[in-house]
PDB file of C-alpha atoms and ligand atoms in Angstrom:
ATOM      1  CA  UNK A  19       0.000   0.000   0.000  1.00  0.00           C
ATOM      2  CA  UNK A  20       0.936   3.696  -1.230  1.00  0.00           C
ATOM      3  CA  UNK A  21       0.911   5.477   1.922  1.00  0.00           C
ATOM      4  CA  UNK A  22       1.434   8.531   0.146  1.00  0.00           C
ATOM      5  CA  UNK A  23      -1.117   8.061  -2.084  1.00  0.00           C
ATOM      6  CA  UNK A  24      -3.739   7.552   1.005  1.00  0.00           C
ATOM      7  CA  UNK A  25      -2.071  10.915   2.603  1.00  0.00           C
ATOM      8  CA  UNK A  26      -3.020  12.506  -1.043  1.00  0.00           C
ATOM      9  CA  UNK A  27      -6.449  11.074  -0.600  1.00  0.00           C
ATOM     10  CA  UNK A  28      -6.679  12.203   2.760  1.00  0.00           C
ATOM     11  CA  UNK A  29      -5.627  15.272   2.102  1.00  0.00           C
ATOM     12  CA  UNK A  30      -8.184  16.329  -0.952  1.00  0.00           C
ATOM     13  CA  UNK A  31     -10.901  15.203   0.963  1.00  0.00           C
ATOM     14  CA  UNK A  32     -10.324  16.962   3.998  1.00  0.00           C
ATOM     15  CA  UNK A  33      -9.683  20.510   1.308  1.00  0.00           C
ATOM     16  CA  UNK A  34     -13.710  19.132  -0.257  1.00  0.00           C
ATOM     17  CA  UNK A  35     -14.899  18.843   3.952  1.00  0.00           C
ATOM     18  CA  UNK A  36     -13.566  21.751   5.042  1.00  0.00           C
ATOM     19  CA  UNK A  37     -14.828  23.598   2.433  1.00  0.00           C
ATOM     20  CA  UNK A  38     -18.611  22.395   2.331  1.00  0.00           C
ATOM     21  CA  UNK A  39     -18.303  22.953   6.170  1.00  0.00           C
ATOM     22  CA  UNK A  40     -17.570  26.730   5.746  1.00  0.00           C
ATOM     23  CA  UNK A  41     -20.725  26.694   3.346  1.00  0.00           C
ATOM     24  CA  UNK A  42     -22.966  25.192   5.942  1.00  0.00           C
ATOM     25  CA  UNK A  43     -21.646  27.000   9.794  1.00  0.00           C
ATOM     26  CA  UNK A  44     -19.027  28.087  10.970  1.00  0.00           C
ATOM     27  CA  UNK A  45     -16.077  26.657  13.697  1.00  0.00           C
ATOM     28  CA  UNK A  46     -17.038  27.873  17.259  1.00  0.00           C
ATOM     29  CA  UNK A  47     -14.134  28.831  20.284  1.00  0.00           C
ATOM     30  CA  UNK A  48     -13.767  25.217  20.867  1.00  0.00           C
ATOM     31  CA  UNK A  49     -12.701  24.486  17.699  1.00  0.00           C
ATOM     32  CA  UNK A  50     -16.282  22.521  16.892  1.00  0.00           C
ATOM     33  CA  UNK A  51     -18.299  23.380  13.895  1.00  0.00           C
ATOM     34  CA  UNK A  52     -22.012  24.356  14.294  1.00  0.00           C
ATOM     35  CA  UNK A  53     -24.224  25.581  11.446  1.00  0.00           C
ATOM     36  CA  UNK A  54     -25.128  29.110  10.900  1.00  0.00           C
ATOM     37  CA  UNK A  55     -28.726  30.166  10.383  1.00  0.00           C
ATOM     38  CA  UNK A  56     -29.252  31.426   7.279  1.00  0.00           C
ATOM     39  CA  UNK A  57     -28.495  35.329   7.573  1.00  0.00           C
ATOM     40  CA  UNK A  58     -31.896  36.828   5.498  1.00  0.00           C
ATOM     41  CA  UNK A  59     -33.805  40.187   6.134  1.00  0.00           C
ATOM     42  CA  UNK A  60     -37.084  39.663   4.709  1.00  0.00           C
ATOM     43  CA  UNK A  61     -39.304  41.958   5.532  1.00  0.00           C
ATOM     44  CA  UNK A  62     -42.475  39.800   4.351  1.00  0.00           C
ATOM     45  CA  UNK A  63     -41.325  36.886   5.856  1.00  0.00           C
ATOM     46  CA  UNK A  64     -44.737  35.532   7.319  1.00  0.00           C
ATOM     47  CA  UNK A  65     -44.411  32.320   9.592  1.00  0.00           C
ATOM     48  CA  UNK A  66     -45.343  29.825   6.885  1.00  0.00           C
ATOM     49  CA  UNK A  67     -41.048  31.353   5.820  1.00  0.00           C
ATOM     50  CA  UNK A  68     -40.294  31.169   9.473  1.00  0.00           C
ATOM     51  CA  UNK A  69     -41.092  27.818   9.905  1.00  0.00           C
ATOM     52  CA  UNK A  70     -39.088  26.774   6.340  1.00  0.00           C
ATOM     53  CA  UNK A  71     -36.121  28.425   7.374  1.00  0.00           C
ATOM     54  CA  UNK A  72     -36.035  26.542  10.679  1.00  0.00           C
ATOM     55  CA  UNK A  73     -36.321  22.669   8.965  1.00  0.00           C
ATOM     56  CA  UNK A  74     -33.859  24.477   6.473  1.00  0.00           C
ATOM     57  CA  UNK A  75     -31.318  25.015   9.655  1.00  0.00           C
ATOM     58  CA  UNK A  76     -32.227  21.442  11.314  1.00  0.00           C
ATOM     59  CA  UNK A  77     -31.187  19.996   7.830  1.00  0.00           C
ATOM     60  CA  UNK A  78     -27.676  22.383   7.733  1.00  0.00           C
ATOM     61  CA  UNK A  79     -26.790  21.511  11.704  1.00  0.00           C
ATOM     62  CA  UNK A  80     -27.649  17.707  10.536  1.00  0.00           C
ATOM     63  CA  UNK A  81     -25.790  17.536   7.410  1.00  0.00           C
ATOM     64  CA  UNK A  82     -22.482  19.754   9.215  1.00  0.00           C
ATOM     65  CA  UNK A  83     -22.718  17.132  12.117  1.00  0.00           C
ATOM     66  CA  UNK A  84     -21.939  14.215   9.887  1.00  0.00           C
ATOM     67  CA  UNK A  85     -19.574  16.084   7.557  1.00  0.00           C
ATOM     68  CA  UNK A  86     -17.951  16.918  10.706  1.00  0.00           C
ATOM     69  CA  UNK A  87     -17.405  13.722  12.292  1.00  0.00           C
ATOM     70  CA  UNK A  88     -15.954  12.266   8.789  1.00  0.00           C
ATOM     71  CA  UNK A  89     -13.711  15.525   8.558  1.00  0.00           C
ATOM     72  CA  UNK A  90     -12.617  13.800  12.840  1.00  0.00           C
ATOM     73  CA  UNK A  91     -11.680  10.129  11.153  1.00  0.00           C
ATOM     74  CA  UNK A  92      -9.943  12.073   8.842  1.00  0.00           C
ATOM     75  CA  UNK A  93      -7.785  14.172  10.836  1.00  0.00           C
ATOM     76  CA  UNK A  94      -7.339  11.305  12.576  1.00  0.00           C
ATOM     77  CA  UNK A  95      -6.243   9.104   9.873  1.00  0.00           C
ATOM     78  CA  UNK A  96      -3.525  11.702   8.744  1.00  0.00           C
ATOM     79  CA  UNK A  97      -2.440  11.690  12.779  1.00  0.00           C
ATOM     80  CA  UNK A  98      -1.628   8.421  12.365  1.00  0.00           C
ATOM     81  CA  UNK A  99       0.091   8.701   9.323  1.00  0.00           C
ATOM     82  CA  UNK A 100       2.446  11.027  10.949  1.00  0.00           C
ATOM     83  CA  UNK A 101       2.918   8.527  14.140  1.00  0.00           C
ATOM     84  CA  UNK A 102       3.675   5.682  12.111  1.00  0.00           C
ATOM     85  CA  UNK A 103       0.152   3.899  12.863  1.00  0.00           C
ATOM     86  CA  UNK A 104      -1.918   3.930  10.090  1.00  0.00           C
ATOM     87  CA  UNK A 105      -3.524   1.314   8.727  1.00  0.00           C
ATOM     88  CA  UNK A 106      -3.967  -0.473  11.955  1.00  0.00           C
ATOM     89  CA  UNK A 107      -7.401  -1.802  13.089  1.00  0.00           C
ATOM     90  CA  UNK A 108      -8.345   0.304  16.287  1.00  0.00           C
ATOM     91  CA  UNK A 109      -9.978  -3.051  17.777  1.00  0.00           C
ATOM     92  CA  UNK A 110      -8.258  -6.124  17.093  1.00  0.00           C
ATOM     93  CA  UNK A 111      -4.456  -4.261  16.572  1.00  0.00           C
ATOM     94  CA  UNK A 112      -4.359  -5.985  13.227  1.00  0.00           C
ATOM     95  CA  UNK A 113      -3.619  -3.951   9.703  1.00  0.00           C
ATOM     96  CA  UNK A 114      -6.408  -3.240   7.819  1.00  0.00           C
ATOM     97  CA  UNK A 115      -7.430  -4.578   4.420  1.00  0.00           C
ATOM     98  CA  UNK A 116      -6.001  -2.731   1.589  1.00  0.00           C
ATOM     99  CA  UNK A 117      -9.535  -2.706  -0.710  1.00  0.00           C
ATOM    100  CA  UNK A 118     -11.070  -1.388   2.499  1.00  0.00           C
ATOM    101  CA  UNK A 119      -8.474   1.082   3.176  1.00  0.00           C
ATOM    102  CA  UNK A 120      -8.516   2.695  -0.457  1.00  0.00           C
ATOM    103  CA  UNK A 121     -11.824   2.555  -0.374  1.00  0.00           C
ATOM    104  CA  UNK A 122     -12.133   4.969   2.577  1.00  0.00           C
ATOM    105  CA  UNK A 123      -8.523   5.987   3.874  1.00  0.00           C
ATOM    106  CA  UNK A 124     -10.203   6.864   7.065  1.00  0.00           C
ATOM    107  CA  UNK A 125     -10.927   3.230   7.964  1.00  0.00           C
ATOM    108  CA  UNK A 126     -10.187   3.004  11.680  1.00  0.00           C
ATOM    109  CA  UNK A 127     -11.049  -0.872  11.703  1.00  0.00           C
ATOM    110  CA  UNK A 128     -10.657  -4.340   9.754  1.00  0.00           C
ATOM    111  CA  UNK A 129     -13.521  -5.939   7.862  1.00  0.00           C
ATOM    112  CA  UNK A 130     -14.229  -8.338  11.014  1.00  0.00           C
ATOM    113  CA  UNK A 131     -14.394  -5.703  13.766  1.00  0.00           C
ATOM    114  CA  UNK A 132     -16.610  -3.441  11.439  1.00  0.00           C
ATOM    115  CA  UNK A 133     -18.675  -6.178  11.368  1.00  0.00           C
ATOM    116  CA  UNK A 134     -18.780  -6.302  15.156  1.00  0.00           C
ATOM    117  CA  UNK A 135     -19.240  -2.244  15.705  1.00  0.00           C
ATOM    118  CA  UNK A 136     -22.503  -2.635  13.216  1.00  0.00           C
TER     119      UNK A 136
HETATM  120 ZN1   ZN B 213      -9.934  -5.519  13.673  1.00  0.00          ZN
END
């Protein structure tokens, strides 16, 4: 396995991540991301918009949460990298599959402890 290539991989997706998160919040003092309500004067706004822009938010905190916690296994990932542990399952100490690392470079376990999490 190309680790370099994975740390390329890595890399662009955390650039993609980063980037849809600054379209959906913003990162608070603690270094966590939370979604920004969408930043609208409407004057005619009546509460049939109120209530849109609300679900709208819901769906933007939602959407950053997950975005965020993939953005975590990827810093993560590119930790390891650095310390000489990547590619090990978190569980069961064994390296992890090659297919299932390429497929997603931010594979924390093997096949078989996956299996277990889920
Ligand atoms: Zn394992």
């Amino acid at each position: 396995m190309n680790i370099q290539e994975q740390k390329n991989k890595l890399e662009e997706e955390k650039k993609l991540l980063e980037s849809e998160l600054s379209g959906l919040g913003r990162v608070d003092k603690t270094g966590d991301w939370e979604a920004t309500p969408e930043v609208q004067t409407a004057p005619e706004a009546d509460e049939n918009d109120m209530a849109d822009r609300s679900e709208d938010f819901e769906e933007r905190s939602a959407t950053l949460n997950v975005l965020e916690e993939r953005l975590m296994d990827i810093n993560h990932a590119l930790q390891n990298i650095e310390s000489g542990t990547y590619g090990m399952c978190e569980v069961c100490g064994m390296p992890i599959e090659e297919d299932r690392l390429e497929a997603n470079p931010a594979a924390r376990t093997c096949k078989v402890c996956m299996e277990k999490v889920v």
